[in-house]
Short mmCIF file of C-alpha atoms and ligand atoms in Angstrom, two decimals:
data_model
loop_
_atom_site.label_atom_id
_atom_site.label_comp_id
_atom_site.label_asym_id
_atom_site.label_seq_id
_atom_site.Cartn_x
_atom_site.Cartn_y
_atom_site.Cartn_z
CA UNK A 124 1.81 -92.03 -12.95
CA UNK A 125 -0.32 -90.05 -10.23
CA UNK A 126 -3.53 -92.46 -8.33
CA UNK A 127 -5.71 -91.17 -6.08
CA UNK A 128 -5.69 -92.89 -2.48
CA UNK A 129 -9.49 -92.82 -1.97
CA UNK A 130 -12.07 -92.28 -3.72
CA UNK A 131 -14.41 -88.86 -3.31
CA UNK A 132 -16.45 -90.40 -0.30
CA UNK A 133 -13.05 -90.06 1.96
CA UNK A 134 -12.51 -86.87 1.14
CA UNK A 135 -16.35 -85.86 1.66
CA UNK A 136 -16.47 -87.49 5.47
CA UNK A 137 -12.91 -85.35 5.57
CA UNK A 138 -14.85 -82.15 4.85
CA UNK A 139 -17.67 -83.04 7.17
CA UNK A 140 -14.99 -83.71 10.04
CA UNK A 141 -13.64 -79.82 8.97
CA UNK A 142 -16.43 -77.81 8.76
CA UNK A 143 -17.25 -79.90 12.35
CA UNK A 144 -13.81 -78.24 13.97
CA UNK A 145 -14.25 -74.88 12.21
CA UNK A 146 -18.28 -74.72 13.27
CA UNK A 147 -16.76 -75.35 17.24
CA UNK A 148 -13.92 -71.95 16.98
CA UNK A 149 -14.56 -69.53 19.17
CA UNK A 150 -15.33 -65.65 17.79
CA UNK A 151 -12.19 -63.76 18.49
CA UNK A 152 -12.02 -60.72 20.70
CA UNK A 153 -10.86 -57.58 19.33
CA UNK A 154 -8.15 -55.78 21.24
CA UNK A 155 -8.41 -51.99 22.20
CA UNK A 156 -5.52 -50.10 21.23
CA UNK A 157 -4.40 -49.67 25.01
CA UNK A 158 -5.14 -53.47 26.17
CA UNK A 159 -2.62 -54.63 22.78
CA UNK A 160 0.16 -52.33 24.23
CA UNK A 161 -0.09 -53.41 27.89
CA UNK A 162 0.33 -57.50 26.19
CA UNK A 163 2.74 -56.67 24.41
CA UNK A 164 4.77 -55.22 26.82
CA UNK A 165 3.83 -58.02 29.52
CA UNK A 166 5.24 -60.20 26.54
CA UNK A 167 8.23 -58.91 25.84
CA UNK A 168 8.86 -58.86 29.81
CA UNK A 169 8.48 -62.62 30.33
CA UNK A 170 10.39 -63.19 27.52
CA UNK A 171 13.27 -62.19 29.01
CA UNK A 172 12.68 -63.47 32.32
CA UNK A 173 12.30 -67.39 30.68
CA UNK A 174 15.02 -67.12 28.39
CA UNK A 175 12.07 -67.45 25.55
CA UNK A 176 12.04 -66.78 21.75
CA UNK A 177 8.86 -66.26 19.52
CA UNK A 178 8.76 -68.56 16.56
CA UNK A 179 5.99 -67.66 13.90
CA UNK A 180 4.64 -68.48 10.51
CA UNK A 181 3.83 -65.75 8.07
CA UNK A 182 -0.27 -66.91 8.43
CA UNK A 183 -0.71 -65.41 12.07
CA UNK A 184 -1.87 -61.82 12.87
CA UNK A 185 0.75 -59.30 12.00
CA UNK A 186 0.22 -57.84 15.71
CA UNK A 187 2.51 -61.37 16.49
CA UNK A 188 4.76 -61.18 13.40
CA UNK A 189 6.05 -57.13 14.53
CA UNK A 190 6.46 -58.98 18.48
CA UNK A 191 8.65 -61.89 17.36
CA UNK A 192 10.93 -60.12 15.46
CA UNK A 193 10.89 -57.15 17.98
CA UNK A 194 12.16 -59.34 20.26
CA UNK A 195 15.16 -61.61 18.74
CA UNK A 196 12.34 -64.14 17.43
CA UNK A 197 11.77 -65.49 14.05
CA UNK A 198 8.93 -65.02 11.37
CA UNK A 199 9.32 -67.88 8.47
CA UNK A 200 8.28 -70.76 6.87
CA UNK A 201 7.54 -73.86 8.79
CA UNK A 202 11.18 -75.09 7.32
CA UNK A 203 12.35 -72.23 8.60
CA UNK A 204 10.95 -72.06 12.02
CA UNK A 205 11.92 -76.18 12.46
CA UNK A 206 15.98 -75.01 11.86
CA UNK A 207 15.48 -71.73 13.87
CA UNK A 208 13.65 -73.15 17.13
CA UNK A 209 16.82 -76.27 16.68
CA UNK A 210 19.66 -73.76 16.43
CA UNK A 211 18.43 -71.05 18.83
CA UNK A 212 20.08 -71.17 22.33
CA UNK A 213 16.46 -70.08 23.99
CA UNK A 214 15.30 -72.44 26.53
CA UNK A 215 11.51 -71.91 25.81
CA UNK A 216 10.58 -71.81 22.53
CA UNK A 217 6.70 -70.00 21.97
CA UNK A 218 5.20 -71.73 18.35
CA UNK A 219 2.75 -69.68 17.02
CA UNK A 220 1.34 -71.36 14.15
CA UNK A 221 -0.43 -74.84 13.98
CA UNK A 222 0.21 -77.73 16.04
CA UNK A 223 2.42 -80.21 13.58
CA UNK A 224 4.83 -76.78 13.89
CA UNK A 225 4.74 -76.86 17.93
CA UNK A 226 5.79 -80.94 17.44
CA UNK A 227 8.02 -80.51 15.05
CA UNK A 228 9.66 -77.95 17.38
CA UNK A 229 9.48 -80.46 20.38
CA UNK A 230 10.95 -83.13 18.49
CA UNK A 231 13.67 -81.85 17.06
CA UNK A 232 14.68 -79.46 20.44
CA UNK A 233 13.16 -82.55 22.80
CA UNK A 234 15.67 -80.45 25.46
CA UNK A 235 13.51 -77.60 25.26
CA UNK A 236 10.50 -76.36 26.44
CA UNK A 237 7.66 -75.68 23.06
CA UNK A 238 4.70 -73.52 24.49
CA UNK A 239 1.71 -72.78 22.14
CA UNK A 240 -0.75 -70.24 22.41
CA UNK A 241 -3.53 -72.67 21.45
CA UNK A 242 -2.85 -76.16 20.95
CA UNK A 243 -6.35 -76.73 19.39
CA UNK A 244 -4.82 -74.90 16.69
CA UNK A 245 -4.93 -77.86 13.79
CA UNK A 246 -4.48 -78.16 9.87
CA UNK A 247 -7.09 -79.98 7.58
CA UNK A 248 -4.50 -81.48 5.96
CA UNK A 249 -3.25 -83.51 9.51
CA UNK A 250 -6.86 -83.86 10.22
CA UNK A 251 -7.30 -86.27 6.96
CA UNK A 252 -4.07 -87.67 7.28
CA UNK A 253 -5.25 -90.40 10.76
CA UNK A 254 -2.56 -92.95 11.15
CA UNK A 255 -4.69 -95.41 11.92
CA UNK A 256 -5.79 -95.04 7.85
CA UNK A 257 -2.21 -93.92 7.03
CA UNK A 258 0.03 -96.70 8.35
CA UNK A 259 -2.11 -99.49 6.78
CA UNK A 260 -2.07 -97.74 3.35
CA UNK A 261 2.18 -97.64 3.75
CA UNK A 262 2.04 -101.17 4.67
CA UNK A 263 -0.28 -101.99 1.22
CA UNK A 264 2.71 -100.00 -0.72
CA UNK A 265 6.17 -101.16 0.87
CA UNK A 266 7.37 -101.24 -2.60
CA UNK A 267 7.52 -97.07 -2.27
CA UNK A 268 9.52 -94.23 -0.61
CA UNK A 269 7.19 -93.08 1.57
CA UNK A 270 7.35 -88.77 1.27
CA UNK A 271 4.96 -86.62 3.98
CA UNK A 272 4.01 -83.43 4.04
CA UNK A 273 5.54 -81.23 7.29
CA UNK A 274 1.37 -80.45 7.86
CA UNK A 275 1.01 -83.97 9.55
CA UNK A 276 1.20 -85.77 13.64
CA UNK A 277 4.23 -86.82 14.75
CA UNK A 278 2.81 -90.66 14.55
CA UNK A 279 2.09 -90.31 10.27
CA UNK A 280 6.08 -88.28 10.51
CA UNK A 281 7.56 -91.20 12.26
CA UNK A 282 5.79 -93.76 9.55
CA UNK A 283 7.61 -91.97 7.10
CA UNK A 284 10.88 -92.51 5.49
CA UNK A 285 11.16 -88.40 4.47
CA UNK A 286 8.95 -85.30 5.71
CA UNK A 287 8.95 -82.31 3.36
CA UNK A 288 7.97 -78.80 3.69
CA UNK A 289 6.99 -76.46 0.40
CA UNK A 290 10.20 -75.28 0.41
CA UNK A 291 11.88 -78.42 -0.26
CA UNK A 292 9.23 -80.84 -1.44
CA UNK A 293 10.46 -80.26 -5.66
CA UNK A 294 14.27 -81.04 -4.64
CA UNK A 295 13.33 -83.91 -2.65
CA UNK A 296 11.18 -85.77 -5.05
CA UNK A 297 13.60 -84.88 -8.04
CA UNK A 298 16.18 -86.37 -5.87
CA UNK A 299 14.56 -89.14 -4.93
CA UNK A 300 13.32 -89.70 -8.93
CA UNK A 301 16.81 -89.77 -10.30
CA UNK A 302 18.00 -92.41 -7.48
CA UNK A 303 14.74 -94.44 -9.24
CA UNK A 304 12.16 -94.69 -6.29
CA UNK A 305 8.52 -94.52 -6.17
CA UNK A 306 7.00 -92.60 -3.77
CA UNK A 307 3.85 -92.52 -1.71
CA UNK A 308 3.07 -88.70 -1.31
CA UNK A 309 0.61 -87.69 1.89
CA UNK A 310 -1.28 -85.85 2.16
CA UNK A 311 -1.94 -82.53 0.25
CA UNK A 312 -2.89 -83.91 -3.39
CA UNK A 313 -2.54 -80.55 -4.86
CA UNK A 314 1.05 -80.27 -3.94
CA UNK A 315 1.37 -83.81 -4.90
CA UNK A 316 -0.22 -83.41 -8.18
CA UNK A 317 2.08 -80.17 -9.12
CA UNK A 318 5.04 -82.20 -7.82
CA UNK A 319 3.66 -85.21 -9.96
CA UNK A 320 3.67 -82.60 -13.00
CA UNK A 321 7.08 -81.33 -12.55
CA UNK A 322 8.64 -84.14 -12.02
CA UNK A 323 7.17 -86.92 -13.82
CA UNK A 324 8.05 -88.68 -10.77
CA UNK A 325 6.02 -92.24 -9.78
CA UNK A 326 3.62 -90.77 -7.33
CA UNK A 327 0.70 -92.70 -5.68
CA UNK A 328 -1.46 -89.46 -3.94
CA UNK A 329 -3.20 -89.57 -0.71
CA UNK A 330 -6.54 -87.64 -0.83
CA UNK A 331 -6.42 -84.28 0.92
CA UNK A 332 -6.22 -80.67 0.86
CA UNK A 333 -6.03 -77.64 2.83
CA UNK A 334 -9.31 -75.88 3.68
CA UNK A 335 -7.64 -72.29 2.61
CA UNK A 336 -5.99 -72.83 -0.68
CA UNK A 337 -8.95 -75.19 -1.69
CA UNK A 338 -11.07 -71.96 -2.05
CA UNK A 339 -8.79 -70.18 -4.60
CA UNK A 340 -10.94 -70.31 -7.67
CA UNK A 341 -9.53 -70.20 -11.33
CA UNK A 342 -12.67 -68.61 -12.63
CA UNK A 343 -12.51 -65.68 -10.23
CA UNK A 344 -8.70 -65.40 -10.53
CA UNK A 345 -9.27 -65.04 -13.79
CA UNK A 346 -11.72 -61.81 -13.77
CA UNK A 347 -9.87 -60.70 -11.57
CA UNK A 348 -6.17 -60.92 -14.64
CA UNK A 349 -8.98 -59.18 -16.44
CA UNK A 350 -8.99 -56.22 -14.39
CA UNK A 351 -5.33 -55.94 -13.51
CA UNK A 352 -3.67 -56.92 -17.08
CA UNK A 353 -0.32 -56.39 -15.32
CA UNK A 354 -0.32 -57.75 -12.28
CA UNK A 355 1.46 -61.56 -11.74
CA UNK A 356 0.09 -64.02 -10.08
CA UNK A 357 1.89 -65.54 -6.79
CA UNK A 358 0.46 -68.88 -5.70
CA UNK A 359 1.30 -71.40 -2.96
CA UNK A 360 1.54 -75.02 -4.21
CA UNK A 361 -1.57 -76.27 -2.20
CA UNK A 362 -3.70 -74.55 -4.38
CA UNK A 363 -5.93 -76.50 -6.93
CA UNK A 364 -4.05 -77.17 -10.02
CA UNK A 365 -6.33 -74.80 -12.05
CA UNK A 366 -5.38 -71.84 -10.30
CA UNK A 367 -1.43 -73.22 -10.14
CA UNK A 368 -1.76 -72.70 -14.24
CA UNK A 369 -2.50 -69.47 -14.10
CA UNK A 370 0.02 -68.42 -11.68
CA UNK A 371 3.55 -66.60 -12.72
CA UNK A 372 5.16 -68.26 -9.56
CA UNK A 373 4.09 -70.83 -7.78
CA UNK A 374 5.98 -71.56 -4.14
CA UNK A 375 6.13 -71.80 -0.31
CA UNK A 376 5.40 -68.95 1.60
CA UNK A 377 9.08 -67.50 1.83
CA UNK A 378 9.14 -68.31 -1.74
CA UNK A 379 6.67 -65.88 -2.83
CA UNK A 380 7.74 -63.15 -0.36
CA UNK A 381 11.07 -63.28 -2.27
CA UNK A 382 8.92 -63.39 -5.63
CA UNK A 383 7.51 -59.85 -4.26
CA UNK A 384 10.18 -58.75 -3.35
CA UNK A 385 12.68 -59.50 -6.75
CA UNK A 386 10.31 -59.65 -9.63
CA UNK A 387 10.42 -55.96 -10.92
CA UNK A 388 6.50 -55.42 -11.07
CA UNK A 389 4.32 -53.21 -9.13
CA UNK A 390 1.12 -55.19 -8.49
CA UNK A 391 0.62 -59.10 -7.47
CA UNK A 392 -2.24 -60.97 -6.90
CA UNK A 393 -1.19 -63.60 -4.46
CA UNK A 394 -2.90 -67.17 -3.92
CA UNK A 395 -2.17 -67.64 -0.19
CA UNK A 396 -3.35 -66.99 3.71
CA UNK A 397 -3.34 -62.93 3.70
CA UNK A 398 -1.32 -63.20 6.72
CA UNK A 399 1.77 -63.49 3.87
CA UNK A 400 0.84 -59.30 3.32
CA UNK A 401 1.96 -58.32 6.63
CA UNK A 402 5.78 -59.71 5.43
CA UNK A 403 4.85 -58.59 1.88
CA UNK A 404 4.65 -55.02 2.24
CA UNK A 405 7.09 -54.53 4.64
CA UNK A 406 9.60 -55.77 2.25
CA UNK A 407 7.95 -53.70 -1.13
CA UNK A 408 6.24 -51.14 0.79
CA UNK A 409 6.11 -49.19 -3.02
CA UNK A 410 4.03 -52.34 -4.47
CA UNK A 411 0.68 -53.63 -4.25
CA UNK A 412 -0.89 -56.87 -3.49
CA UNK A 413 -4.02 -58.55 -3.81
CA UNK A 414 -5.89 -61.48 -2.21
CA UNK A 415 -6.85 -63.97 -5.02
CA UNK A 416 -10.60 -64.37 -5.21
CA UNK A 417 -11.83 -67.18 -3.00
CA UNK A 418 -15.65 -68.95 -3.41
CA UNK A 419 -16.65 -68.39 0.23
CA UNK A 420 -19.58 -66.00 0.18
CA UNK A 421 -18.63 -62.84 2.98
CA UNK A 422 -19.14 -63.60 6.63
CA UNK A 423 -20.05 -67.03 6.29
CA UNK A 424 -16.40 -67.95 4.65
CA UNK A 425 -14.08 -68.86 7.85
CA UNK A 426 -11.75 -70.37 5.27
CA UNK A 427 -11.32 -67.69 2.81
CA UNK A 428 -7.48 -66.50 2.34
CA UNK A 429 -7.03 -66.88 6.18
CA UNK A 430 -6.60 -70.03 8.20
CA UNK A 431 -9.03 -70.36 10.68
CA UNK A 432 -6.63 -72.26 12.83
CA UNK A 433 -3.17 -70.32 12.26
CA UNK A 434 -6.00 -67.15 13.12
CA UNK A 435 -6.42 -68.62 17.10
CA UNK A 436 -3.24 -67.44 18.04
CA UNK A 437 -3.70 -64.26 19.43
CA UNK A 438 -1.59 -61.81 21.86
CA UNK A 439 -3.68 -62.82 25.04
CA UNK A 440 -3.70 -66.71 24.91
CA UNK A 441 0.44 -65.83 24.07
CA UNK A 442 0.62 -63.86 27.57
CA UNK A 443 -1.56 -66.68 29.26
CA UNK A 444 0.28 -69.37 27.89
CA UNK A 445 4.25 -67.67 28.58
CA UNK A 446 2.85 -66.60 32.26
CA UNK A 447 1.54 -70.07 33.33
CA UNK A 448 3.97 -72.18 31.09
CA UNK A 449 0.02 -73.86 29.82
CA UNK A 450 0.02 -75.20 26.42
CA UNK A 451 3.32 -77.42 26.46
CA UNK A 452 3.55 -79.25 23.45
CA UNK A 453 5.70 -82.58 24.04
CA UNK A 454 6.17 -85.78 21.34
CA UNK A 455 6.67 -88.92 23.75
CA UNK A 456 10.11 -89.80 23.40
CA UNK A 457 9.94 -93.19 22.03
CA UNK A 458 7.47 -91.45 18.75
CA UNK A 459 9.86 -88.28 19.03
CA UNK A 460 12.76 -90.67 18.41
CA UNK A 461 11.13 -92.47 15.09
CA UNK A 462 9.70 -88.84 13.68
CA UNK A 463 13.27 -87.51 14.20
CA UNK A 464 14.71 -89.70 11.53
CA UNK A 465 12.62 -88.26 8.59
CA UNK A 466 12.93 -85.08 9.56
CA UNK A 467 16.63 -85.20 10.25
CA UNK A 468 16.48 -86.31 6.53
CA UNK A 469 15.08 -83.40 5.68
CA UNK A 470 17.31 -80.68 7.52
CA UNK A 471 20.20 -82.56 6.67
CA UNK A 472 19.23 -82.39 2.80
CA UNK A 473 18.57 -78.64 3.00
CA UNK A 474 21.57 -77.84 4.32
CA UNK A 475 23.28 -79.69 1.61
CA UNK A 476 20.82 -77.95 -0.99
CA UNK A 477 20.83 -74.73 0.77
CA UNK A 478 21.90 -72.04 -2.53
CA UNK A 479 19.21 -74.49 -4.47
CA UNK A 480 16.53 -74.16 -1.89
CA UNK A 481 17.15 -70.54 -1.25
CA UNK A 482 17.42 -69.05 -4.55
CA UNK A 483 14.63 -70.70 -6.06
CA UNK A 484 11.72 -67.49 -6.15
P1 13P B 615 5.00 -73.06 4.21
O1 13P B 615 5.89 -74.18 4.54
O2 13P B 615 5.10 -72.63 2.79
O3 13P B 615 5.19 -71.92 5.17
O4 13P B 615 3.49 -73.55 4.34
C1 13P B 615 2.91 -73.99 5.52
C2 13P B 615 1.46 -74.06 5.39
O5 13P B 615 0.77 -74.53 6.27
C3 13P B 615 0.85 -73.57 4.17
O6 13P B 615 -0.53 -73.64 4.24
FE1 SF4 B 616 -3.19 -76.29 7.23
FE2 SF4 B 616 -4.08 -74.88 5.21
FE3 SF4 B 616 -3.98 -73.79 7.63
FE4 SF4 B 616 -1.71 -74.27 6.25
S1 SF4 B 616 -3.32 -72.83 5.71
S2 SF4 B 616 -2.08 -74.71 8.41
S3 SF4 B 616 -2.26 -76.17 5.21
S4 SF4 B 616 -5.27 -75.51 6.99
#
């Protein structure tokens, strides 16, 4: 059984409240060539001086990807950055990515310090997900397991009884399926709906999606098979479940980079933030990849295949933010100490699951 949460006037106010955000971004500044090298090298210095390590997801500008792992950092998945910025012996930890990846760092490291370079850096998929709607909805449904997406606030994590990240969201629901529980999935209802699918698990969906994978289109995707007969189709879970048909694999984002990387073809068309090509061809340098076709129409598309939020990390507000120590990112302890619990859950099912998680391309 799949229901919706709300019906399609939610997720219309939702929209409004997104394209509200995305309207308010600053234009980024291009970098000349010589300006880049004198940040990075700034960078890399107060690195070492504050006992600091880069964390980043595979959506942020390559130019930050090459830094962190120049320097001893991490590029991942957001399950992946959680365990690295936990196990690392840094002091500082510097989250590039969105904000639910700066808290999750906080709470889970609460002895450390979690910089950002731009905590306005949000997700559409937290944005829709307000506890003040969430934790009355839970309380209407105490009958079910409640399951949320990583891509929420620390409040809706510590409301939960399990957070889940794209990597793990399919072994976590199958689990918690053959134990007999029904769940309450928030908030991406694409990956709850392909979940749903797989699974055949009880699943009542709260209404949301992310801006990016929202504009993947099935019609385009499919002129596009047209043209390249060959090529398979890599596609990230939050895509609409049109798209997810057509698609030869369908997973998180270190999922697919292994997909490139193992599946013996030359050409891919891949359903996720372009960001993911940086990782992509340094792995298969000798294949080729394509952005799936989105709906946005040119410049007017701040959505399209690259997250407009994940894109406000840049090198400078990096240097600003290592240099002055701005843009701490702390969970109060009391929330940090309830959000902790699902999450725990999480790590601590991984790393029982960990050949399952990590073989699965
Ligand atoms: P991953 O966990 O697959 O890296 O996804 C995070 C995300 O925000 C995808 O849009
Ligand atoms: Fe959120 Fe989508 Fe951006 Fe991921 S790509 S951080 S889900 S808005």
């Amino acid at each position: 059984m799949t229901q919706s949460s709300a019906p399609d006037d939610k997720l219309m106010s939702d929209t409004l409240l997104v394209r509200e955000y995305l309207a308010n971004l600053p234009d980024k500044t291009e970098l000349a060539s010589s300006e880049r090298d004198q940040y990075r090298h700034a960078i890399k210095k107060l690195l070492k001086e504050k006992n600091a390590v880069l964390v980043a997801h595979y959506y942020t500008d390559p130019e930050l990807q090459s830094l962190a792992e120049e320097t001893g950092g991490i590029v991942a998945d957001s399950l992946e950055m959680a365990r690295f910025g936990r196990d690392c012996n840094a002091q500082v930890l510097v989250v590039a990515g969105v904000r639910f990846m700066g808290e999750t760092a906080s709470i889970l490291s609460p002895e450390k310090t979690v910089l950002m370079p731009t905590v306005e850096a949000t997700c559409s998929l937290d944005i829709a997900c307000p506890i003040e709607e969430f934790a009355p909805f839970c309380d209407q449904h105490s009958d079910r397991t409640v399951v949320v997406y990583a891509n929420t606030s620390a409040a809706v994590k510590a409301r939960a009884d399990w957070v889940v990240t794209s990597s793990i969201a399919l072994d976590v629901i199958e689990h918690l399926k053959a134990k007999g529980e029904k769940i309450l999935w928030a908030p991406d209802r694409h990956l709850g709906h392909y979940i749903q699918e797989k699974t055949g698990a009880d699943m009542l969906l709260w209404n949301a999606a992310c801006i990016v994978h929202e504009e993947f289109k099935a019609k385009g995707l499919f002129d596009m098979k047209t043209l390249y007969p060959d090529a398979k189709i890599l596609a990230h879970p939050e895509s609409p479940a049109s798209v997810l048909s057509m698609a030869d694999v369908i997973g998180s984002t270190s999922q697919l980079i292994k997909a490139a990387c193992d599946l013996p073809d030359q050409t891919f068309i891949v359903a996720t933030d372009q960001g993911i090509f940086y990782k992509m061809q340094q792995l298969a340098p000798e294949k080729t990849f394509i952005i799936a076709p989105t709906a946005g129409k040119d410049a007017t598309c701040r959505s399209c295949a690259s997250c407009p939020w994940m894109g406000m990390n840049s090198l400078q507000a990096m240097y600003e933010s290592l240099r002055d120590g701005s843009n701490e990112v702390r969970v109060e302890a009391e929330l940090a100490k309830k959000a902790m619990i699902p999450l725990q859950r999480m790590l601590d099912f991984s790393a029982q699951h960990k050949l399952k998680v990590q073989g699965k391309a």
